[in-house]
Coordinates of C-alpha atoms in Angstrom, one line a residue:
Chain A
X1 CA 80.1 93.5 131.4
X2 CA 80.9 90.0 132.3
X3 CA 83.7 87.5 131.4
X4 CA 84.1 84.3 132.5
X5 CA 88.1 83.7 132.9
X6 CA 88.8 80.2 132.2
X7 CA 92.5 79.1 134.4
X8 CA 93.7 75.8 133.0
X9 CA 96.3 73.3 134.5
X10 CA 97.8 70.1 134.0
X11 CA 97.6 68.9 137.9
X12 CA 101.1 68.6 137.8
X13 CA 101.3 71.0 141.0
X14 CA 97.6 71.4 142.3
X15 CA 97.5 73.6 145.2
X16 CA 94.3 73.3 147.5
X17 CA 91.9 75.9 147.2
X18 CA 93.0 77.3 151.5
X19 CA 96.3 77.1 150.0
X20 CA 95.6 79.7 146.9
X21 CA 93.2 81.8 149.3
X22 CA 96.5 82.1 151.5
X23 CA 99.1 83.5 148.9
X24 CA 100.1 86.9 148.8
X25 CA 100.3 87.0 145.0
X26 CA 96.3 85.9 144.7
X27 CA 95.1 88.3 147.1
X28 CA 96.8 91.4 145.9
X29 CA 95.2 90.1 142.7
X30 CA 91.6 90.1 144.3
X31 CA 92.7 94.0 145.3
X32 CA 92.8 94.4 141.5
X33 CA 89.9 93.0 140.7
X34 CA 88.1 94.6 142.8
X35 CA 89.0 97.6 142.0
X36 CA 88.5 97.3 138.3
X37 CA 84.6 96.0 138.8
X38 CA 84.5 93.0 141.0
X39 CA 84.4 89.2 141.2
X40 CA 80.9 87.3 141.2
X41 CA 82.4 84.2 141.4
X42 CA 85.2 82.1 141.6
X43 CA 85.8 78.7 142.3
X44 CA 88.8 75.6 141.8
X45 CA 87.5 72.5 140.1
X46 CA 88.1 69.0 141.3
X47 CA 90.5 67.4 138.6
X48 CA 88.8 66.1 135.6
X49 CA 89.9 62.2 136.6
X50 CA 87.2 62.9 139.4
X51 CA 84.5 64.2 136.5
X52 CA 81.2 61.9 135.1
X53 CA 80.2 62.9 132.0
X54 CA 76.4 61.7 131.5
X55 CA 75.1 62.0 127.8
X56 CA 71.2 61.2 126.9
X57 CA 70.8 58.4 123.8
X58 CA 67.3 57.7 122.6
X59 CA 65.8 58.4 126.2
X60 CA 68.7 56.9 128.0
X61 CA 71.4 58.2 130.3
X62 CA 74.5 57.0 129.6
X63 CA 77.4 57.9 132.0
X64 CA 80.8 57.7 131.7
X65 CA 83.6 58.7 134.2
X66 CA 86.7 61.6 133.7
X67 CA 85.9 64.3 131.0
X68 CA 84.3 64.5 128.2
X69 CA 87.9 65.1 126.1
X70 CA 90.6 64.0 127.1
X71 CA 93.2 66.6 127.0
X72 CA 96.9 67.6 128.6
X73 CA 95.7 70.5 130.0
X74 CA 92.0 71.0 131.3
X75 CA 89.8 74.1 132.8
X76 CA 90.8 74.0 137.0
X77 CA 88.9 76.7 138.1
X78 CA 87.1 80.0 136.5
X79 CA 86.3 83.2 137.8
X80 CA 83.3 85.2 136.8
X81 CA 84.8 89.2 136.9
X82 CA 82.6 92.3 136.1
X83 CA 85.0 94.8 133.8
X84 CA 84.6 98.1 131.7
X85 CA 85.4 96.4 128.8
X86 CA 87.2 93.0 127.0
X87 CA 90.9 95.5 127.6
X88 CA 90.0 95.1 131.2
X89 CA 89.4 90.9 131.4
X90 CA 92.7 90.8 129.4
X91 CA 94.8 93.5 132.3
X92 CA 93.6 91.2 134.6
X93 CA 93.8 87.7 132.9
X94 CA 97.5 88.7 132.5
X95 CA 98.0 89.4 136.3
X96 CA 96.5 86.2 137.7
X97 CA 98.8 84.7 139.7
X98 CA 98.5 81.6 137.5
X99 CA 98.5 83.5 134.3
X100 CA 102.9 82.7 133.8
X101 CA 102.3 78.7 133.9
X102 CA 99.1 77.8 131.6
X103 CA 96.8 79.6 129.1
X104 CA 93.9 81.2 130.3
X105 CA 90.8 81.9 128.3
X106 CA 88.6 84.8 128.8
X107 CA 84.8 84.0 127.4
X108 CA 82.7 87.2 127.1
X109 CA 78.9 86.6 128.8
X110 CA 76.3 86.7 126.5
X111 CA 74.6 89.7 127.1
X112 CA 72.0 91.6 125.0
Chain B
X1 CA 88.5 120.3 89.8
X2 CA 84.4 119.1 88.8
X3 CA 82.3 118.3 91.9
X4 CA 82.5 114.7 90.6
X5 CA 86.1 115.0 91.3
X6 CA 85.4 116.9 94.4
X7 CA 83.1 114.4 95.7
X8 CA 86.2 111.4 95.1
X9 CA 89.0 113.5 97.1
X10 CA 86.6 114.2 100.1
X11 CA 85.7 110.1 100.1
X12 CA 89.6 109.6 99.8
X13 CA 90.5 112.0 102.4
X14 CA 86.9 111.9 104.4
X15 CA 85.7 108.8 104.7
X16 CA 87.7 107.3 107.5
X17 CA 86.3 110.8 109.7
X18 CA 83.1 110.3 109.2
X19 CA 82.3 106.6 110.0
X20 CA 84.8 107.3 112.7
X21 CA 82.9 109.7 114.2
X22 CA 79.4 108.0 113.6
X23 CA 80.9 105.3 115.4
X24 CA 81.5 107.5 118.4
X25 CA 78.4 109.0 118.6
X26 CA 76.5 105.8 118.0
X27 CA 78.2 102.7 118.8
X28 CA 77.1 100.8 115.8
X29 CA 79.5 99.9 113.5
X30 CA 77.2 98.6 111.0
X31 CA 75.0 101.9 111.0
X32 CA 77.9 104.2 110.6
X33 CA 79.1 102.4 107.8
X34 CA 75.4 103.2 105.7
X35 CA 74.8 106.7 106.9
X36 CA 78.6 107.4 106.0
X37 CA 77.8 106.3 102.4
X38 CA 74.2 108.0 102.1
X39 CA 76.1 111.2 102.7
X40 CA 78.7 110.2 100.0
X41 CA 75.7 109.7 97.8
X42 CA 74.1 112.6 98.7
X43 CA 76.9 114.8 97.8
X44 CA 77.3 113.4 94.3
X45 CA 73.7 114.2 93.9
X46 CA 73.5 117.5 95.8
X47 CA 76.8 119.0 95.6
X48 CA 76.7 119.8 91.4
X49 CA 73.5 121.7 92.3
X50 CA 74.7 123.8 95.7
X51 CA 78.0 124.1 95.3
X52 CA 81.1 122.1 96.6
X53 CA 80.7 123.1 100.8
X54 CA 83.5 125.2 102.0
X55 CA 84.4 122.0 105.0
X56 CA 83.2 119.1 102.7
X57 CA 84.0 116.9 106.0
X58 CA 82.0 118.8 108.3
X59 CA 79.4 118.5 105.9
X60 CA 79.2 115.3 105.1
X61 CA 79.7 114.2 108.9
X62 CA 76.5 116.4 109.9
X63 CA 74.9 114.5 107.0
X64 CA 75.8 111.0 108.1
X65 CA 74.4 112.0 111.5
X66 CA 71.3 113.5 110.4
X67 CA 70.7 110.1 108.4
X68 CA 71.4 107.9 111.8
X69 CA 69.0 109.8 113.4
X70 CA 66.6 109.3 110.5
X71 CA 67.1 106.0 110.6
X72 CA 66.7 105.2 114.4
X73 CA 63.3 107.6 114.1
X74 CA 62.2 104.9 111.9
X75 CA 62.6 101.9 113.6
X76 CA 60.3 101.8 116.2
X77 CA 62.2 98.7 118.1
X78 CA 64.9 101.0 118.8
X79 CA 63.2 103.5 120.8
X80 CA 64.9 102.9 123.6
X81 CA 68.2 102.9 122.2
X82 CA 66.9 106.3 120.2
X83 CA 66.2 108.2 123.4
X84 CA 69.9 106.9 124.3
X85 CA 71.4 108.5 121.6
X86 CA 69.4 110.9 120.3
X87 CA 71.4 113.8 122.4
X88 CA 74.3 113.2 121.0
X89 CA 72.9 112.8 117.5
X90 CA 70.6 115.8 117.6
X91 CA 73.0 118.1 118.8
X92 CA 73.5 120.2 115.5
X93 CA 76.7 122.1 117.1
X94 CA 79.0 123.9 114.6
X95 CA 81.3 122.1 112.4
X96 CA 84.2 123.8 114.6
X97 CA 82.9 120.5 117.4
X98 CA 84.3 118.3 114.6
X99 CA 88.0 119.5 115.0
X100 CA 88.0 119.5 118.8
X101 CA 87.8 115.6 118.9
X102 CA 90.2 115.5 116.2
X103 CA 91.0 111.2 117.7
X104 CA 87.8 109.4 116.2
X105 CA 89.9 107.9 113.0
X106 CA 92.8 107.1 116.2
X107 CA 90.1 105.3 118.0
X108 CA 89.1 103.2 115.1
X109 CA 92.4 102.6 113.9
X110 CA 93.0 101.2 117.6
X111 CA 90.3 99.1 117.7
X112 CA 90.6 97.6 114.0
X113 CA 94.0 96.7 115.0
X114 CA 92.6 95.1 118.6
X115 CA 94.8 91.6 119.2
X116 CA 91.5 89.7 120.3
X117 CA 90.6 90.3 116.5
X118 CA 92.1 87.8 113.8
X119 CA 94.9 89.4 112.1
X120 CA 93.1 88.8 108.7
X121 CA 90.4 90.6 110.4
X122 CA 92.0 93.3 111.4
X123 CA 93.5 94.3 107.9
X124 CA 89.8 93.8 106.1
X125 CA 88.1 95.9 108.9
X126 CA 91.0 99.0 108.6
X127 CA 90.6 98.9 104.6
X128 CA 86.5 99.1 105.0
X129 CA 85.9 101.3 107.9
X130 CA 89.1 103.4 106.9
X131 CA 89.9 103.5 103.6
X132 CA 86.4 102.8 102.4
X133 CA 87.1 99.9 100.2
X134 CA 84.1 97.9 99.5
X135 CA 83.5 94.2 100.9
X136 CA 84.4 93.2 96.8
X137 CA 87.0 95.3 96.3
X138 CA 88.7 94.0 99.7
X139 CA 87.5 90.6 99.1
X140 CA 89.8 91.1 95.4
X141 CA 92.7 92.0 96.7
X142 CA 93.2 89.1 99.4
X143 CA 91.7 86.8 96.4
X144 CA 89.2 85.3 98.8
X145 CA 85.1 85.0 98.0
X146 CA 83.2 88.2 98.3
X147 CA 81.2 85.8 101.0
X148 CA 84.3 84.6 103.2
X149 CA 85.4 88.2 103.1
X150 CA 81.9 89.6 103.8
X151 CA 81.4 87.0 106.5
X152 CA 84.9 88.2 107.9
X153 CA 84.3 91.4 109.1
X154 CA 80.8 90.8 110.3
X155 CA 82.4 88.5 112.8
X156 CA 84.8 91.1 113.3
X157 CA 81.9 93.4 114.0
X158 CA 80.5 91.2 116.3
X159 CA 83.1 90.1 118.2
X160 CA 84.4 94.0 119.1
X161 CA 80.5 94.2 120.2
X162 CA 79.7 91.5 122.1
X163 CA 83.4 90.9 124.1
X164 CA 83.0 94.7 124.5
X165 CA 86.8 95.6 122.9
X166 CA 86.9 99.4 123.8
X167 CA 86.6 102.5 121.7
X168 CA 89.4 104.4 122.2
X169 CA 93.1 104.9 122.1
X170 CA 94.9 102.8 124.1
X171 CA 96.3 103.7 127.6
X172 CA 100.3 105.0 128.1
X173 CA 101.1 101.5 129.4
X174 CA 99.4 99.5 126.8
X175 CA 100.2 102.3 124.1
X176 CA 103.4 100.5 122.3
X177 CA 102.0 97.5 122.1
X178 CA 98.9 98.4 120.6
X179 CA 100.7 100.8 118.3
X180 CA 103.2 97.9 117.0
X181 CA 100.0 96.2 116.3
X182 CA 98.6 99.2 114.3
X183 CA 101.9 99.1 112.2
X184 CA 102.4 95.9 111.6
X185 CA 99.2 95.9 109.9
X186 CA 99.7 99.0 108.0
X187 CA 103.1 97.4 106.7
X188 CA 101.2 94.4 105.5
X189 CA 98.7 96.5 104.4
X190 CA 101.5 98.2 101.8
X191 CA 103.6 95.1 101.4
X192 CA 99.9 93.5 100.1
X193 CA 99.8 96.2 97.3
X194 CA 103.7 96.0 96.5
X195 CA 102.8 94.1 93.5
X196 CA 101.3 96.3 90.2
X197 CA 97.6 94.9 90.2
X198 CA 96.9 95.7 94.0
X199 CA 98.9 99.3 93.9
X200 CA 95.6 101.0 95.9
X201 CA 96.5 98.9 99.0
X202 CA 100.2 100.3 99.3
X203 CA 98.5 103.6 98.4
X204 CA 96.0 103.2 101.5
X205 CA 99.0 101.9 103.4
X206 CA 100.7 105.2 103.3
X207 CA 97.9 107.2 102.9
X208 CA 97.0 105.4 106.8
X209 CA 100.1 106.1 107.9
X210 CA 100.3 110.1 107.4
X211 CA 97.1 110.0 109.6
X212 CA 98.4 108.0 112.2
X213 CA 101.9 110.2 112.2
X214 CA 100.1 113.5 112.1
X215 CA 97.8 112.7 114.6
X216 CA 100.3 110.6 117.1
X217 CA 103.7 111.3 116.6
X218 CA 105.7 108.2 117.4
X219 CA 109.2 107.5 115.8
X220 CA 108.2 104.7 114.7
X221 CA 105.3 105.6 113.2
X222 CA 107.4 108.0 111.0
X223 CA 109.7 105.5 110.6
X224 CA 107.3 103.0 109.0
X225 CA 105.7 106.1 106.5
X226 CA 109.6 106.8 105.2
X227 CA 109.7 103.3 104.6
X228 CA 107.2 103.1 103.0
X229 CA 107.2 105.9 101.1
X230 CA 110.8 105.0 100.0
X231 CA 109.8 101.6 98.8
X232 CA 107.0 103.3 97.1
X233 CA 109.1 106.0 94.6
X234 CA 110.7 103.1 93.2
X235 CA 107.7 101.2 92.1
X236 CA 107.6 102.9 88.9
X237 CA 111.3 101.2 88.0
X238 CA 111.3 97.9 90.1
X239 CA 110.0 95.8 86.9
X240 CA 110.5 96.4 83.3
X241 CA 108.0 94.3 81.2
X242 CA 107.3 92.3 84.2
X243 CA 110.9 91.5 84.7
X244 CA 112.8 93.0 87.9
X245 CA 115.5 95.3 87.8
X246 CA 117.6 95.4 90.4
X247 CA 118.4 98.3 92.8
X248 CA 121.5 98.9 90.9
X249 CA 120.4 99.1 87.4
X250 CA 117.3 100.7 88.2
X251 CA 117.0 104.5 86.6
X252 CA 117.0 106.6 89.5
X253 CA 116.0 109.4 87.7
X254 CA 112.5 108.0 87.3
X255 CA 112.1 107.3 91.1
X256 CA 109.6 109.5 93.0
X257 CA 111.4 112.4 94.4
X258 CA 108.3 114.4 96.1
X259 CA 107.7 110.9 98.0
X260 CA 111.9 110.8 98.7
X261 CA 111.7 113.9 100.1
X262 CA 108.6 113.5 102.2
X263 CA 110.0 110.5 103.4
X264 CA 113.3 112.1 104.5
X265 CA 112.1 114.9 106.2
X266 CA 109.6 112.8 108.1
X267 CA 113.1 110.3 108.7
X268 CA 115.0 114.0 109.8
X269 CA 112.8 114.7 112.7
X270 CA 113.4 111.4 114.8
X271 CA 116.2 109.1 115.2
X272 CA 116.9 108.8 119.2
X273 CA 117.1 105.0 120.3
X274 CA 116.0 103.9 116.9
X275 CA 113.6 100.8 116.1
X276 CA 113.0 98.6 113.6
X277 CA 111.2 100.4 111.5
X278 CA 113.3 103.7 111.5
X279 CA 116.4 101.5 111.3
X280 CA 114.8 99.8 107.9
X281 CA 113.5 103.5 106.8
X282 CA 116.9 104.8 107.3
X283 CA 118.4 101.7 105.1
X284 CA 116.4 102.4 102.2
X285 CA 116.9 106.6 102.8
X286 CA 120.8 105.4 101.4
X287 CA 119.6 104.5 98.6
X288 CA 117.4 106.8 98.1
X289 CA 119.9 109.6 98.2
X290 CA 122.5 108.1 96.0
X291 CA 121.7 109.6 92.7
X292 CA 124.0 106.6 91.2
X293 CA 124.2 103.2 92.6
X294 CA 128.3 103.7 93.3
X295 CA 127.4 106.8 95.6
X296 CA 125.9 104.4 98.0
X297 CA 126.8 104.3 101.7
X298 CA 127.5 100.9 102.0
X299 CA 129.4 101.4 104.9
X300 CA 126.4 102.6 106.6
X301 CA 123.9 100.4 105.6
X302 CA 126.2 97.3 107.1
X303 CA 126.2 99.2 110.4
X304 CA 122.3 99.8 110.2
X305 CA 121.9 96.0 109.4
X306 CA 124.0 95.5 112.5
X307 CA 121.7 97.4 114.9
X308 CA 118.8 95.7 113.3
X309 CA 119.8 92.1 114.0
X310 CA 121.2 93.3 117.7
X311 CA 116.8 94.1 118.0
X312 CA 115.8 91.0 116.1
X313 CA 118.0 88.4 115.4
X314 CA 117.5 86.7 112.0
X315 CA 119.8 85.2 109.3
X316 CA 117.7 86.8 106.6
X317 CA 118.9 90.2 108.5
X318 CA 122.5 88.6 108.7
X319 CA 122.1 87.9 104.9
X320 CA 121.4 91.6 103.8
X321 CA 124.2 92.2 105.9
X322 CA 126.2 90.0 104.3
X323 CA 125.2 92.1 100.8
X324 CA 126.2 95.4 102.3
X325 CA 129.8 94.0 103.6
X326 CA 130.5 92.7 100.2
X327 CA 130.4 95.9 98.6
X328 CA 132.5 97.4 101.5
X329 CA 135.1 94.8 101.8
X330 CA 134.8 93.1 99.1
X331 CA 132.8 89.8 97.7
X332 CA 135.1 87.1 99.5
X333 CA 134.0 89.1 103.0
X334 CA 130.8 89.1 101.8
X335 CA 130.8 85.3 100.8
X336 CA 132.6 84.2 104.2
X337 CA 129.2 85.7 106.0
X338 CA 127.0 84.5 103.4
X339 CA 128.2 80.4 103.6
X340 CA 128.1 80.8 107.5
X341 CA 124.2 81.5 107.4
X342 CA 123.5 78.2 104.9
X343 CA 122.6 75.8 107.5
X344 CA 120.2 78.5 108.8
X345 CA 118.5 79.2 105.7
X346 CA 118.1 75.7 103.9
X347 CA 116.0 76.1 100.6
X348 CA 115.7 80.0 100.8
X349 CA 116.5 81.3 97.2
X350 CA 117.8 84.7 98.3
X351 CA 120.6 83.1 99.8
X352 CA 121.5 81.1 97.4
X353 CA 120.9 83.9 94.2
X354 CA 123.3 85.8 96.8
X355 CA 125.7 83.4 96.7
X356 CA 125.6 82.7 93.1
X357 CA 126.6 86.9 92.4
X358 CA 129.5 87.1 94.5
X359 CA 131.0 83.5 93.4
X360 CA 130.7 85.4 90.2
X361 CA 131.7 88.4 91.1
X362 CA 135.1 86.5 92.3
X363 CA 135.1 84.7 89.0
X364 CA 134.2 81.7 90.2
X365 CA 131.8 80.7 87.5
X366 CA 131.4 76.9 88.2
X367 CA 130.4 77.7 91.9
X368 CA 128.3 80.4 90.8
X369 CA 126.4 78.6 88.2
X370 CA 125.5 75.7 90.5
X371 CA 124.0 78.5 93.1
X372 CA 122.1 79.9 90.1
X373 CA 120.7 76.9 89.4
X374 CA 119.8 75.8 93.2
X375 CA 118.4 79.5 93.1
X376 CA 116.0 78.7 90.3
X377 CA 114.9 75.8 91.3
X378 CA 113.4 77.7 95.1
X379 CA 112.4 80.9 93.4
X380 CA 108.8 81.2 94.8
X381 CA 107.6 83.9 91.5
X382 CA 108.1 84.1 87.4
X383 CA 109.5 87.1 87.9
X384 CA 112.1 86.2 89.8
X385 CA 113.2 83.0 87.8
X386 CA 113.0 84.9 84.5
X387 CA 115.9 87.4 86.5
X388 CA 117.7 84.4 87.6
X389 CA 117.4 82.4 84.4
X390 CA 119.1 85.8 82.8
X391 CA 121.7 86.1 85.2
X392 CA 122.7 82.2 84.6
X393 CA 122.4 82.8 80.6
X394 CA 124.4 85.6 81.1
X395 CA 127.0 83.7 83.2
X396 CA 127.2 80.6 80.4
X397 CA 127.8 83.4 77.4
X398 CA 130.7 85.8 79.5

């Protein structure tokens, strides 16, 4: 089973994504993961000032630049883990090293 | 005892079991739930011709699983999942099979209690997939639509489906947790049916609980069925034509002494590094052994109250403190804690009705009638302002 771990951030201390590869705490993490299934993906987002949002009106493409809601806190990266089960995405939502400073949301794949 | 009432105790006592199990064997919720009551059905119809069965549970569990597998036969778009289960479902092994995974009800307790699920949720699913109350009957008691209720646990249902929340008791290291979550719901459960018209939810409450503590000991667990069950033995002298009585005045000879006594030996067998719970049980145990209100261990209750607010601070815990210290030391002790805790509370009517007896208690009936009166006016039921509106009427005539 897949979830999709959603990490959120207010960009108030944005480390690189060399930076996070290089810390202790997120690697012994990625031991974890691994362990419990796997990671298929994983990846930092560029911060939402640096997003276009492009909606489609009557046959016309309307952008508009940052994110489509502004909020105080926004998605800055996700990982896409393979688990046993939704106990499983939580154990490791919880140890993620950024799991003590923001929320993170864990999104069940839809799977038939 | 007539088959009919035969067939109502194994439903009380069997239900939970059997769409416990027939969610084990196959992993829908929804299917479990039917086959479970096509087996109730077809032991009102069957069981006044053959007999009562000697294990009505194993019965109507092979039952339930013979009609799953009926059902799957029949729909041909489940083939696949049919060849899955039909092993497990086939497999006509003694009823003796039954009692070797004795866990089913522990697993769906566990899971209806799951923290990814709603709390609201979490009560409606326990009461339909364990105590079998219907979708109307549940949806009654929390006065919501049949629909909204209805629609409720189907999201549940989905939602411990689709994010895959696991069948089965939880882990040692998540164990606690989970099993405060399993509680807490239990003691809303009971403290839902605490008024008259909604008695079968305190009834489910406890009758929940004796599963849980029979099937996973945890001192906690006990300590949540004493309380309950000592909060229970007095429901029969709490009101008097809708009016309350209080603790004091209530005859204690008319309290429930079978559940007193259940409760205390179930108190008796724990009791190291108590929590909160046990400490609550073990409040309410001293009154329940005081045959009159003056035998009461006030002395003990205060130090109980203390070891409760060292686990979870709270000026409502500091308040029924306060109560305990009065009748130790005295109302002016009692007082002296109870105007220290105002600014906490602001507007909460326990505080102030508190006030208002030991102001007259000390005689001082000005004070007292002005707390009455600011009592009153933040008394969230009837019954409770009808008691107040006494006690102030009272007051005006001494």
């Amino acid at each position: 089973m897949r979830y999709m771990l959603m990490i959120t951030d207010d960009g108030a201390e944005l480390a690189s994504p060399a930076e996070i590869d290089a810390q202790p705490a997120f690697l012994s993490w990625l031991v974890d993961v691994e362990a419990r299934g796997g990671r298929r993906a994983g990846t930092l987002l560029r911060p939402p000032d640096e997003a276009v949002t492009v909606r489609v009106r009557d046959g016309r493409v309307l952008r508009s630049d940052g994110p489509f809601a502004e909020t105080k806190e926004w998605i800055a990266g996700v990982e896409v883990l393979e688990c046993a089960d939704l106990d499983d995405a939580i154990a490791l939502a919880a140890t993620h090293p950024e799991a003590g400073r923001f929320p993170i949301e864990i999104r069940p794949f839809w799977e038939d | 005892m007539g088959v009919t009432d035969a067939v109502d105790e194994a439903f009380r006592t069997e239900w939970g079991q059997v769409v416990a199990t027939l969610i084990r064997v196959t992993g829908d919720w929804d299917l479990a739930e039917e086959c479970a009551s096509d087996a109730f059905a077809s032991a009102l119809a069957t069981w006044p011709r053959d007999g009562v069965p000697r294990r009505p549970g194993a019965w109507l569990t092979t039952t339930a699983r013979n009609r799953a597998l009926d059902r799957l036969r029949r729909g041909a778009a489940e083939s696949g999942r049919l060849r899955r289960l039909a092993p497990v479902l086939e497999d006509d092994s003694p009823p003796a099979e039954e009692d070797a995974v004795p866990d089913d009800r522990l697993r769906l307790m566990f899971t209806c209690c799951h923290p990814a699920l709603p709390l609201e949720a979490q009560v409606a699913l326990t009461l339909r997939t364990l105590a079998g109350l219907t979708t109307p009957e549940i949806a009654r008691a929390f006065l919501v639509p049949e629909a909204t209720m209805a629609q409720r646990l189907v999201r549940a249902k989905r939602k411990i489906r689709n994010a895959r929340i696991p069948y089965r008791v939880p882990p040692a290291e998540l164990l606690p947790e989970r099993m405060a979550g399993v509680l807490g719901v239990l003691y809303l459960l009971f403290n839902e049916g605490y008024s008259t018209e909604r008695r079968e939810l305190a009834t489910e409450a406890i009758r929940l609980a004796r599963v849980l503590v029979s099937l996973l000991p945890s001192s906690e667990a006990g300590g949540l069925l004493a309380l309950m069950l000592f909060q229970e033995s007095r429901r029969a002298t709490r009101t008097e034509h809708g009016d309350l009585v209080t603790l004091a005045e209530q005859d204690r000879t008319r309290w429930d002494r079978a559940m007193i006594d259940e409760g205390l030996a179930v108190l008796d067998e724990m009791f190291a590094d108590p929590g909160p719970y046990q400490l609550q049980a073990a409040i309410a145990a001293c009154h329940a052994m005081a045959r009159h209100a003056e035998d009461t261990d006030w002395r003990r209750i205060a130090d109980l109250y203390e070891l409760v607010a060292e686990l979870n601070p709270s000026p409502v815990v500091e308040l029924n403190r306060a109560v305990a210290v009065a009748e130790v030391d005295g109302p002016a002790a009692g007082l002296a804690l109870v105007d220290d805790l105002r600014a906490e509370l602001p507007g909460y009517h326990l505080l102030a009705a508190t006030r208002a007896d030991l102001l007259r208690r000390l005689s001082r009936h000005q004070e007292a009638r002005e707390a009455y009166e600011e009592a009153l006016n933040q008394a969230p039921t009837d019954a409770e302002r009808r008691f107040l509106a006494r006690r102030l009427v009272e007051l005006t005539t001494s």
